[in-house]
mmCIF file with all atom_site columns, C-alpha atoms in Angstrom:
data_model
loop_
_atom_site.group_PDB
_atom_site.id
_atom_site.type_symbol
_atom_site.label_atom_id
_atom_site.label_alt_id
_atom_site.label_comp_id
_atom_site.label_asym_id
_atom_site.label_entity_id
_atom_site.label_seq_id
_atom_site.pdbx_PDB_ins_code
_atom_site.Cartn_x
_atom_site.Cartn_y
_atom_site.Cartn_z
_atom_site.occupancy
_atom_site.B_iso_or_equiv
_atom_site.pdbx_formal_charge
_atom_site.auth_seq_id
_atom_site.auth_comp_id
_atom_site.auth_asym_id
_atom_site.auth_atom_id
_atom_site.pdbx_PDB_model_num
ATOM 1   C CA . UNK A 1 1   ? -3.803  5.559   3.881   1.00 0.00 ? 7   UNK A CA 1
ATOM 2   C CA . UNK A 1 2   ? -6.268  2.698   3.931   1.00 0.00 ? 8   UNK A CA 1
ATOM 3   C CA . UNK A 1 3   ? -5.045  1.149   6.925   1.00 0.00 ? 9   UNK A CA 1
ATOM 4   C CA . UNK A 1 4   ? -5.668  4.345   9.038   1.00 0.00 ? 10  UNK A CA 1
ATOM 5   C CA . UNK A 1 5   ? -8.600  5.459   7.498   1.00 0.00 ? 11  UNK A CA 1
ATOM 6   C CA . UNK A 1 6   ? -10.603 2.460   6.070   1.00 0.00 ? 12  UNK A CA 1
ATOM 7   C CA . UNK A 1 7   ? -13.193 3.047   8.350   1.00 0.00 ? 13  UNK A CA 1
ATOM 8   C CA . UNK A 1 8   ? -13.478 6.756   8.008   1.00 0.00 ? 14  UNK A CA 1
ATOM 9   C CA . UNK A 1 9   ? -14.031 6.257   3.932   1.00 0.00 ? 15  UNK A CA 1
ATOM 10  C CA . UNK A 1 10  ? -16.486 3.650   4.696   1.00 0.00 ? 16  UNK A CA 1
ATOM 11  C CA . UNK A 1 11  ? -18.661 5.677   6.731   1.00 0.00 ? 17  UNK A CA 1
ATOM 12  C CA . UNK A 1 12  ? -18.519 8.775   4.538   1.00 0.00 ? 18  UNK A CA 1
ATOM 13  C CA . UNK A 1 13  ? -22.428 9.370   3.147   1.00 0.00 ? 19  UNK A CA 1
ATOM 14  C CA . UNK A 1 14  ? -23.228 9.236   -0.332  1.00 0.00 ? 20  UNK A CA 1
ATOM 15  C CA . UNK A 1 15  ? -20.127 8.070   -1.812  1.00 0.00 ? 21  UNK A CA 1
ATOM 16  C CA . UNK A 1 16  ? -20.457 7.446   -5.546  1.00 0.00 ? 22  UNK A CA 1
ATOM 17  C CA . UNK A 1 17  ? -16.941 6.789   -6.706  1.00 0.00 ? 23  UNK A CA 1
ATOM 18  C CA . UNK A 1 18  ? -13.343 5.795   -5.463  1.00 0.00 ? 24  UNK A CA 1
ATOM 19  C CA . UNK A 1 19  ? -10.317 5.685   -7.190  1.00 0.00 ? 25  UNK A CA 1
ATOM 20  C CA . UNK A 1 20  ? -6.969  4.110   -6.323  1.00 0.00 ? 26  UNK A CA 1
ATOM 21  C CA . UNK A 1 21  ? -4.080  4.897   -8.826  1.00 0.00 ? 27  UNK A CA 1
ATOM 22  C CA . UNK A 1 22  ? -1.701  1.834   -8.610  1.00 0.00 ? 28  UNK A CA 1
ATOM 23  C CA . UNK A 1 23  ? 0.966   0.802   -11.286 1.00 0.00 ? 29  UNK A CA 1
ATOM 24  C CA . UNK A 1 24  ? 1.484   -1.649  -14.065 1.00 0.00 ? 30  UNK A CA 1
ATOM 25  C CA . UNK A 1 25  ? 4.493   -2.978  -11.912 1.00 0.00 ? 31  UNK A CA 1
ATOM 26  C CA . UNK A 1 26  ? 2.068   -5.333  -10.101 1.00 0.00 ? 32  UNK A CA 1
ATOM 27  C CA . UNK A 1 27  ? 2.391   -7.580  -13.365 1.00 0.00 ? 33  UNK A CA 1
ATOM 28  C CA . UNK A 1 28  ? 5.872   -7.987  -12.887 1.00 0.00 ? 34  UNK A CA 1
ATOM 29  C CA . UNK A 1 29  ? 7.895   -9.438  -15.788 1.00 0.00 ? 35  UNK A CA 1
ATOM 30  C CA . UNK A 1 30  ? 6.183   -11.231 -18.912 1.00 0.00 ? 36  UNK A CA 1
ATOM 31  C CA . UNK A 1 31  ? 9.224   -11.010 -21.289 1.00 0.00 ? 37  UNK A CA 1
ATOM 32  C CA . UNK A 1 32  ? 7.869   -8.553  -23.347 1.00 0.00 ? 38  UNK A CA 1
ATOM 33  C CA . UNK A 1 33  ? 4.385   -10.225 -23.910 1.00 0.00 ? 39  UNK A CA 1
ATOM 34  C CA . UNK A 1 34  ? 1.003   -8.681  -23.767 1.00 0.00 ? 40  UNK A CA 1
ATOM 35  C CA . UNK A 1 35  ? -0.783  -8.518  -20.402 1.00 0.00 ? 41  UNK A CA 1
ATOM 36  C CA . UNK A 1 36  ? -4.154  -7.046  -19.657 1.00 0.00 ? 42  UNK A CA 1
ATOM 37  C CA . UNK A 1 37  ? -6.531  -6.503  -16.331 1.00 0.00 ? 43  UNK A CA 1
ATOM 38  C CA . UNK A 1 38  ? -7.018  -10.425 -15.857 1.00 0.00 ? 44  UNK A CA 1
ATOM 39  C CA . UNK A 1 39  ? -2.904  -11.347 -16.073 1.00 0.00 ? 45  UNK A CA 1
ATOM 40  C CA . UNK A 1 40  ? -1.699  -12.660 -13.067 1.00 0.00 ? 46  UNK A CA 1
ATOM 41  C CA . UNK A 1 41  ? 0.124   -10.215 -10.534 1.00 0.00 ? 47  UNK A CA 1
ATOM 42  C CA . UNK A 1 42  ? 3.975   -11.478 -9.835  1.00 0.00 ? 48  UNK A CA 1
ATOM 43  C CA . UNK A 1 43  ? 5.627   -8.172  -8.735  1.00 0.00 ? 49  UNK A CA 1
ATOM 44  C CA . UNK A 1 44  ? 9.411   -7.977  -8.866  1.00 0.00 ? 50  UNK A CA 1
ATOM 45  C CA . UNK A 1 45  ? 10.292  -5.755  -6.388  1.00 0.00 ? 51  UNK A CA 1
ATOM 46  C CA . UNK A 1 46  ? 9.343   -4.668  -3.132  1.00 0.00 ? 52  UNK A CA 1
ATOM 47  C CA . UNK A 1 47  ? 7.614   -1.578  -3.846  1.00 0.00 ? 53  UNK A CA 1
ATOM 48  C CA . UNK A 1 48  ? 5.328   -3.234  -6.643  1.00 0.00 ? 54  UNK A CA 1
ATOM 49  C CA . UNK A 1 49  ? 4.450   -6.040  -3.635  1.00 0.00 ? 55  UNK A CA 1
ATOM 50  C CA . UNK A 1 50  ? 3.408   -2.951  -1.518  1.00 0.00 ? 56  UNK A CA 1
ATOM 51  C CA . UNK A 1 51  ? 1.192   -1.823  -4.289  1.00 0.00 ? 57  UNK A CA 1
ATOM 52  C CA . UNK A 1 52  ? -0.283  -5.563  -4.798  1.00 0.00 ? 58  UNK A CA 1
ATOM 53  C CA . UNK A 1 53  ? -1.282  -5.326  -0.929  1.00 0.00 ? 59  UNK A CA 1
ATOM 54  C CA . UNK A 1 54  ? -2.845  -2.015  -1.343  1.00 0.00 ? 60  UNK A CA 1
ATOM 55  C CA . UNK A 1 55  ? -4.884  -3.079  -4.099  1.00 0.00 ? 61  UNK A CA 1
ATOM 56  C CA . UNK A 1 56  ? -6.105  -5.885  -2.551  1.00 0.00 ? 62  UNK A CA 1
ATOM 57  C CA . UNK A 1 57  ? -7.156  -3.753  0.689   1.00 0.00 ? 63  UNK A CA 1
ATOM 58  C CA . UNK A 1 58  ? -9.000  -1.301  -1.690  1.00 0.00 ? 64  UNK A CA 1
ATOM 59  C CA . UNK A 1 59  ? -10.795 -4.298  -3.154  1.00 0.00 ? 65  UNK A CA 1
ATOM 60  C CA . UNK A 1 60  ? -11.478 -5.898  0.109   1.00 0.00 ? 66  UNK A CA 1
ATOM 61  C CA . UNK A 1 61  ? -13.488 -2.371  0.707   1.00 0.00 ? 67  UNK A CA 1
ATOM 62  C CA . UNK A 1 62  ? -15.452 -3.253  -2.326  1.00 0.00 ? 68  UNK A CA 1
ATOM 63  C CA . UNK A 1 63  ? -16.361 -6.669  -1.066  1.00 0.00 ? 69  UNK A CA 1
ATOM 64  C CA . UNK A 1 64  ? -17.035 -6.242  2.333   1.00 0.00 ? 70  UNK A CA 1
ATOM 65  C CA . UNK A 1 65  ? -18.451 -2.714  2.514   1.00 0.00 ? 71  UNK A CA 1
ATOM 66  C CA . UNK A 1 66  ? -19.815 -2.429  -1.057  1.00 0.00 ? 72  UNK A CA 1
ATOM 67  C CA . UNK A 1 67  ? -17.924 0.650   -1.458  1.00 0.00 ? 73  UNK A CA 1
ATOM 68  C CA . UNK A 1 68  ? -17.530 2.052   -5.275  1.00 0.00 ? 74  UNK A CA 1
ATOM 69  C CA . UNK A 1 69  ? -13.620 1.183   -5.671  1.00 0.00 ? 75  UNK A CA 1
ATOM 70  C CA . UNK A 1 70  ? -12.093 1.662   -8.722  1.00 0.00 ? 76  UNK A CA 1
ATOM 71  C CA . UNK A 1 71  ? -8.373  0.587   -9.475  1.00 0.00 ? 77  UNK A CA 1
ATOM 72  C CA . UNK A 1 72  ? -6.321  2.390   -12.272 1.00 0.00 ? 78  UNK A CA 1
ATOM 73  C CA . UNK A 1 73  ? -2.702  0.500   -13.102 1.00 0.00 ? 79  UNK A CA 1
ATOM 74  C CA . UNK A 1 74  ? -0.491  3.254   -14.410 1.00 0.00 ? 80  UNK A CA 1
ATOM 75  C CA . UNK A 1 75  ? 2.016   2.951   -16.911 1.00 0.00 ? 81  UNK A CA 1
ATOM 76  C CA . UNK A 1 76  ? 4.999   5.167   -16.628 1.00 0.00 ? 82  UNK A CA 1
ATOM 77  C CA . UNK A 1 77  ? 3.898   8.713   -16.379 1.00 0.00 ? 83  UNK A CA 1
ATOM 78  C CA . UNK A 1 78  ? 5.422   11.726  -18.335 1.00 0.00 ? 84  UNK A CA 1
ATOM 79  C CA . UNK A 1 79  ? 4.215   15.288  -18.877 1.00 0.00 ? 85  UNK A CA 1
ATOM 80  C CA . UNK A 1 80  ? 5.428   18.753  -18.794 1.00 0.00 ? 86  UNK A CA 1
ATOM 81  C CA . UNK A 1 81  ? 8.545   19.260  -16.910 1.00 0.00 ? 87  UNK A CA 1
ATOM 82  C CA . UNK A 1 82  ? 8.503   15.330  -16.111 1.00 0.00 ? 88  UNK A CA 1
ATOM 83  C CA . UNK A 1 83  ? 9.823   13.708  -19.935 1.00 0.00 ? 89  UNK A CA 1
ATOM 84  C CA . UNK A 1 84  ? 12.334  12.959  -21.672 1.00 0.00 ? 90  UNK A CA 1
ATOM 85  C CA . UNK A 1 85  ? 12.535  16.106  -23.521 1.00 0.00 ? 91  UNK A CA 1
ATOM 86  C CA . UNK A 1 86  ? 13.697  17.650  -20.227 1.00 0.00 ? 92  UNK A CA 1
ATOM 87  C CA . UNK A 1 87  ? 16.271  14.959  -19.800 1.00 0.00 ? 93  UNK A CA 1
ATOM 88  C CA . UNK A 1 88  ? 17.676  15.509  -23.176 1.00 0.00 ? 94  UNK A CA 1
ATOM 89  C CA . UNK A 1 89  ? 18.129  19.223  -22.589 1.00 0.00 ? 95  UNK A CA 1
ATOM 90  C CA . UNK A 1 90  ? 19.810  18.677  -19.334 1.00 0.00 ? 96  UNK A CA 1
ATOM 91  C CA . UNK A 1 91  ? 22.269  16.676  -20.961 1.00 0.00 ? 97  UNK A CA 1
ATOM 92  C CA . UNK A 1 92  ? 21.538  13.617  -18.814 1.00 0.00 ? 98  UNK A CA 1
ATOM 93  C CA . UNK A 1 93  ? 19.934  11.328  -21.435 1.00 0.00 ? 99  UNK A CA 1
ATOM 94  C CA . UNK A 1 94  ? 21.291  7.691   -21.767 1.00 0.00 ? 100 UNK A CA 1
ATOM 95  C CA . UNK A 1 95  ? 20.527  5.063   -24.604 1.00 0.00 ? 101 UNK A CA 1
ATOM 96  C CA . UNK A 1 96  ? 20.635  1.819   -22.844 1.00 0.00 ? 102 UNK A CA 1
ATOM 97  C CA . UNK A 1 97  ? 20.676  -1.092  -25.127 1.00 0.00 ? 103 UNK A CA 1
ATOM 98  C CA . UNK A 1 98  ? 19.063  -3.933  -23.827 1.00 0.00 ? 104 UNK A CA 1
ATOM 99  C CA . UNK A 1 99  ? 17.341  -5.863  -26.894 1.00 0.00 ? 105 UNK A CA 1
ATOM 100 C CA . UNK A 1 100 ? 13.575  -6.626  -26.711 1.00 0.00 ? 106 UNK A CA 1
ATOM 101 C CA . UNK A 1 101 ? 12.917  -4.359  -23.602 1.00 0.00 ? 107 UNK A CA 1
ATOM 102 C CA . UNK A 1 102 ? 9.986   -2.469  -23.886 1.00 0.00 ? 108 UNK A CA 1
ATOM 103 C CA . UNK A 1 103 ? 7.975   0.192   -21.444 1.00 0.00 ? 109 UNK A CA 1
ATOM 104 C CA . UNK A 1 104 ? 4.472   1.363   -21.786 1.00 0.00 ? 110 UNK A CA 1
ATOM 105 C CA . UNK A 1 105 ? 3.752   5.248   -20.936 1.00 0.00 ? 111 UNK A CA 1
ATOM 106 C CA . UNK A 1 106 ? 1.105   7.189   -20.513 1.00 0.00 ? 112 UNK A CA 1
ATOM 107 C CA . UNK A 1 107 ? 0.778   11.327  -20.425 1.00 0.00 ? 113 UNK A CA 1
ATOM 108 C CA . UNK A 1 108 ? -0.586  13.025  -17.380 1.00 0.00 ? 114 UNK A CA 1
ATOM 109 C CA . UNK A 1 109 ? -3.583  14.654  -19.345 1.00 0.00 ? 115 UNK A CA 1
ATOM 110 C CA . UNK A 1 110 ? -4.669  11.397  -20.432 1.00 0.00 ? 116 UNK A CA 1
ATOM 111 C CA . UNK A 1 111 ? -4.694  10.088  -17.016 1.00 0.00 ? 117 UNK A CA 1
ATOM 112 C CA . UNK A 1 112 ? -7.030  12.877  -16.129 1.00 0.00 ? 118 UNK A CA 1
ATOM 113 C CA . UNK A 1 113 ? -9.443  11.910  -18.794 1.00 0.00 ? 119 UNK A CA 1
ATOM 114 C CA . UNK A 1 114 ? -9.346  8.375   -18.030 1.00 0.00 ? 120 UNK A CA 1
ATOM 115 C CA . UNK A 1 115 ? -10.438 9.000   -14.457 1.00 0.00 ? 121 UNK A CA 1
ATOM 116 C CA . UNK A 1 116 ? -13.125 11.937  -15.487 1.00 0.00 ? 122 UNK A CA 1
ATOM 117 C CA . UNK A 1 117 ? -14.769 9.128   -17.785 1.00 0.00 ? 123 UNK A CA 1
ATOM 118 C CA . UNK A 1 118 ? -14.695 6.599   -14.753 1.00 0.00 ? 124 UNK A CA 1
ATOM 119 C CA . UNK A 1 119 ? -16.553 9.218   -12.806 1.00 0.00 ? 125 UNK A CA 1
ATOM 120 C CA . UNK A 1 120 ? -18.983 9.741   -15.371 1.00 0.00 ? 126 UNK A CA 1
ATOM 121 C CA . UNK A 1 121 ? -19.580 5.748   -15.879 1.00 0.00 ? 127 UNK A CA 1
ATOM 122 C CA . UNK A 1 122 ? -18.669 4.171   -12.520 1.00 0.00 ? 128 UNK A CA 1
ATOM 123 C CA . UNK A 1 123 ? -18.206 0.493   -12.493 1.00 0.00 ? 129 UNK A CA 1
ATOM 124 C CA . UNK A 1 124 ? -17.385 -0.402  -8.845  1.00 0.00 ? 130 UNK A CA 1
ATOM 125 C CA . UNK A 1 125 ? -14.762 -3.223  -8.381  1.00 0.00 ? 131 UNK A CA 1
ATOM 126 C CA . UNK A 1 126 ? -13.332 -2.515  -12.072 1.00 0.00 ? 132 UNK A CA 1
ATOM 127 C CA . UNK A 1 127 ? -9.831  -2.381  -12.906 1.00 0.00 ? 133 UNK A CA 1
ATOM 128 C CA . UNK A 1 128 ? -8.262  -0.501  -15.683 1.00 0.00 ? 134 UNK A CA 1
ATOM 129 C CA . UNK A 1 129 ? -5.050  -0.162  -17.213 1.00 0.00 ? 135 UNK A CA 1
ATOM 130 C CA . UNK A 1 130 ? -3.649  3.328   -18.006 1.00 0.00 ? 136 UNK A CA 1
ATOM 131 C CA . UNK A 1 131 ? -1.345  3.477   -20.674 1.00 0.00 ? 137 UNK A CA 1
ATOM 132 C CA . UNK A 1 132 ? -1.145  4.516   -24.391 1.00 0.00 ? 138 UNK A CA 1
ATOM 133 C CA . UNK A 1 133 ? -1.540  2.366   -27.413 1.00 0.00 ? 139 UNK A CA 1
ATOM 134 C CA . UNK A 1 134 ? 2.203   1.610   -28.350 1.00 0.00 ? 140 UNK A CA 1
ATOM 135 C CA . UNK A 1 135 ? 4.618   0.205   -25.662 1.00 0.00 ? 141 UNK A CA 1
ATOM 136 C CA . UNK A 1 136 ? 8.352   1.113   -27.092 1.00 0.00 ? 142 UNK A CA 1
ATOM 137 C CA . UNK A 1 137 ? 11.910  0.486   -26.142 1.00 0.00 ? 143 UNK A CA 1
ATOM 138 C CA . UNK A 1 138 ? 13.732  3.327   -23.888 1.00 0.00 ? 144 UNK A CA 1
ATOM 139 C CA . UNK A 1 139 ? 16.480  3.884   -26.466 1.00 0.00 ? 145 UNK A CA 1
ATOM 140 C CA . UNK A 1 140 ? 13.936  4.342   -29.173 1.00 0.00 ? 146 UNK A CA 1
ATOM 141 C CA . UNK A 1 141 ? 12.126  7.089   -27.207 1.00 0.00 ? 147 UNK A CA 1
ATOM 142 C CA . UNK A 1 142 ? 15.436  8.715   -26.129 1.00 0.00 ? 148 UNK A CA 1
ATOM 143 C CA . UNK A 1 143 ? 16.615  8.719   -29.867 1.00 0.00 ? 149 UNK A CA 1
ATOM 144 C CA . UNK A 1 144 ? 13.269  10.501  -30.770 1.00 0.00 ? 150 UNK A CA 1
ATOM 145 C CA . UNK A 1 145 ? 13.499  12.846  -28.159 1.00 0.00 ? 151 UNK A CA 1
ATOM 146 C CA . UNK A 1 146 ? 16.741  13.973  -29.138 1.00 0.00 ? 152 UNK A CA 1
ATOM 147 C CA . UNK A 1 147 ? 15.622  14.322  -32.740 1.00 0.00 ? 153 UNK A CA 1
ATOM 148 C CA . UNK A 1 148 ? 12.699  16.692  -31.499 1.00 0.00 ? 154 UNK A CA 1
ATOM 149 C CA . UNK A 1 149 ? 15.256  18.714  -29.825 1.00 0.00 ? 155 UNK A CA 1
ATOM 150 C CA . UNK A 1 150 ? 17.919  18.690  -32.451 1.00 0.00 ? 156 UNK A CA 1
ATOM 151 C CA . UNK A 1 151 ? 20.698  17.183  -30.552 1.00 0.00 ? 157 UNK A CA 1
ATOM 152 C CA . UNK A 1 152 ? 22.465  13.969  -31.645 1.00 0.00 ? 158 UNK A CA 1
ATOM 153 C CA . UNK A 1 153 ? 21.535  11.020  -29.337 1.00 0.00 ? 159 UNK A CA 1
ATOM 154 C CA . UNK A 1 154 ? 23.761  9.565   -26.935 1.00 0.00 ? 160 UNK A CA 1
ATOM 155 C CA . UNK A 1 155 ? 25.349  6.225   -28.136 1.00 0.00 ? 161 UNK A CA 1
ATOM 156 C CA . UNK A 1 156 ? 24.303  2.881   -26.862 1.00 0.00 ? 162 UNK A CA 1
ATOM 157 C CA . UNK A 1 157 ? 25.571  1.551   -23.933 1.00 0.00 ? 163 UNK A CA 1
ATOM 158 C CA . UNK A 1 158 ? 24.777  -2.077  -23.031 1.00 0.00 ? 164 UNK A CA 1
ATOM 159 C CA . UNK A 1 159 ? 22.626  -2.197  -19.885 1.00 0.00 ? 165 UNK A CA 1
ATOM 160 C CA . UNK A 1 160 ? 25.311  -3.663  -17.491 1.00 0.00 ? 166 UNK A CA 1
ATOM 161 C CA . UNK A 1 161 ? 27.633  -0.682  -18.281 1.00 0.00 ? 167 UNK A CA 1
ATOM 162 C CA . UNK A 1 162 ? 24.845  1.893   -17.748 1.00 0.00 ? 168 UNK A CA 1
ATOM 163 C CA . UNK A 1 163 ? 25.581  2.687   -13.938 1.00 0.00 ? 169 UNK A CA 1
ATOM 164 C CA . UNK A 1 164 ? 22.074  2.897   -12.972 1.00 0.00 ? 170 UNK A CA 1
ATOM 165 C CA . UNK A 1 165 ? 21.377  3.254   -9.553  1.00 0.00 ? 171 UNK A CA 1
ATOM 166 C CA . UNK A 1 166 ? 19.657  0.084   -7.439  1.00 0.00 ? 172 UNK A CA 1
ATOM 167 C CA . UNK A 1 167 ? 16.280  2.094   -7.552  1.00 0.00 ? 173 UNK A CA 1
ATOM 168 C CA . UNK A 1 168 ? 16.538  2.678   -11.526 1.00 0.00 ? 174 UNK A CA 1
ATOM 169 C CA . UNK A 1 169 ? 17.793  -1.159  -12.312 1.00 0.00 ? 175 UNK A CA 1
ATOM 170 C CA . UNK A 1 170 ? 14.463  -2.027  -10.580 1.00 0.00 ? 176 UNK A CA 1
ATOM 171 C CA . UNK A 1 171 ? 12.396  -0.450  -13.202 1.00 0.00 ? 177 UNK A CA 1
ATOM 172 C CA . UNK A 1 172 ? 14.330  -2.600  -15.946 1.00 0.00 ? 178 UNK A CA 1
ATOM 173 C CA . UNK A 1 173 ? 13.211  -6.095  -14.153 1.00 0.00 ? 179 UNK A CA 1
ATOM 174 C CA . UNK A 1 174 ? 9.923   -5.870  -16.213 1.00 0.00 ? 180 UNK A CA 1
ATOM 175 C CA . UNK A 1 175 ? 9.353   -6.274  -19.638 1.00 0.00 ? 181 UNK A CA 1
ATOM 176 C CA . UNK A 1 176 ? 6.014   -6.139  -20.959 1.00 0.00 ? 182 UNK A CA 1
ATOM 177 C CA . UNK A 1 177 ? 3.400   -4.771  -23.346 1.00 0.00 ? 183 UNK A CA 1
ATOM 178 C CA . UNK A 1 178 ? 0.252   -3.476  -21.415 1.00 0.00 ? 184 UNK A CA 1
ATOM 179 C CA . UNK A 1 179 ? -3.253  -3.661  -23.123 1.00 0.00 ? 185 UNK A CA 1
ATOM 180 C CA . UNK A 1 180 ? -5.400  -0.740  -22.718 1.00 0.00 ? 186 UNK A CA 1
ATOM 181 C CA . UNK A 1 181 ? -8.523  -2.001  -24.231 1.00 0.00 ? 187 UNK A CA 1
ATOM 182 C CA . UNK A 1 182 ? -10.568 -2.273  -21.325 1.00 0.00 ? 188 UNK A CA 1
ATOM 183 C CA . UNK A 1 183 ? -10.341 1.909   -21.165 1.00 0.00 ? 189 UNK A CA 1
ATOM 184 C CA . UNK A 1 184 ? -11.243 2.589   -24.654 1.00 0.00 ? 190 UNK A CA 1
ATOM 185 C CA . UNK A 1 185 ? -14.012 0.006   -24.801 1.00 0.00 ? 191 UNK A CA 1
ATOM 186 C CA . UNK A 1 186 ? -15.692 0.495   -21.390 1.00 0.00 ? 192 UNK A CA 1
ATOM 187 C CA . UNK A 1 187 ? -15.125 4.210   -20.653 1.00 0.00 ? 193 UNK A CA 1
ATOM 188 C CA . UNK A 1 188 ? -15.141 4.890   -24.477 1.00 0.00 ? 194 UNK A CA 1
ATOM 189 C CA . UNK A 1 189 ? -11.600 6.811   -24.076 1.00 0.00 ? 195 UNK A CA 1
ATOM 190 C CA . UNK A 1 190 ? -9.852  8.158   -26.937 1.00 0.00 ? 196 UNK A CA 1
ATOM 191 C CA . UNK A 1 191 ? -6.441  9.246   -25.806 1.00 0.00 ? 197 UNK A CA 1
ATOM 192 C CA . UNK A 1 192 ? -4.848  12.510  -26.450 1.00 0.00 ? 198 UNK A CA 1
ATOM 193 C CA . UNK A 1 193 ? -1.778  11.270  -26.808 1.00 0.00 ? 199 UNK A CA 1
ATOM 194 C CA . UNK A 1 194 ? -1.920  7.627   -28.052 1.00 0.00 ? 200 UNK A CA 1
ATOM 195 C CA . UNK A 1 195 ? 1.832   7.044   -28.392 1.00 0.00 ? 201 UNK A CA 1
ATOM 196 C CA . UNK A 1 196 ? 5.071   8.872   -27.230 1.00 0.00 ? 202 UNK A CA 1
ATOM 197 C CA . UNK A 1 197 ? 5.485   10.760  -30.314 1.00 0.00 ? 203 UNK A CA 1
ATOM 198 C CA . UNK A 1 198 ? 2.467   12.515  -30.136 1.00 0.00 ? 204 UNK A CA 1
ATOM 199 C CA . UNK A 1 199 ? 2.894   13.380  -26.644 1.00 0.00 ? 205 UNK A CA 1
ATOM 200 C CA . UNK A 1 200 ? 6.566   14.451  -27.000 1.00 0.00 ? 206 UNK A CA 1
ATOM 201 C CA . UNK A 1 201 ? 5.641   16.320  -29.723 1.00 0.00 ? 207 UNK A CA 1
ATOM 202 C CA . UNK A 1 202 ? 2.701   18.210  -27.739 1.00 0.00 ? 208 UNK A CA 1
ATOM 203 C CA . UNK A 1 203 ? 5.511   19.027  -24.537 1.00 0.00 ? 209 UNK A CA 1
ATOM 204 C CA . UNK A 1 204 ? 8.204   20.183  -27.324 1.00 0.00 ? 210 UNK A CA 1
#
C-alpha cells in the first residue's frame, strides 16, 4: 500500500496519527533470549524481510515528511475463533517437542487497547512491541488448552517428525522472548490478558 499511496498519505490534511502493524518476526532468531524494540533486526524468512522493508518505508515517511507514524510489532495473534481452543476442539492439535522453544502471543482485544492508548498519547516515530507478559512453549500452551476443554493432550512429537508445512516450519525458525515493557511504561497499558492462561480462560 505505501508504495502506491505514500504521496496521498503525505497530502492528507490534519493527520494526527498513523499506525503500521508489523510483526515481532522482524527480530529473527535469538535462541530464546529477550528482545526489545532496540534489538537488531535479523529476519529469518522472506516474509519477515518484506516486513522490515515496509517498516523502513513507513519510518521514511516520518523522517522525510514529518508524518505521525507509529510502528507496532505484533506477536502471535489469538482471539475468538482463532485460538488453540478451536484447534483442540477440531481434533487438530499437536504437541511438538522442541526443547527451549518459546513464542510470544497477544490477544486481539489487547491489540485494540494498545492502539487506543497510542492514539490518545501520540509519539511519532516510536516503535512498540505488542505481546503479553509471558512467552511460553507451544507444547505448554497446547496442554493447557486441552485441560480447559477436558481432553487428553496429544503425545509429544519431535519437531522433525511433526509433518509441518513449509509455511508452518518458518514460524519455528525464530526463538525469542519479546519484552513489552515500553507499552506498559510509555502508554500505560494494563493488558486484559497478561498471559495465555488468562486469554484462553476468557475464550472458553
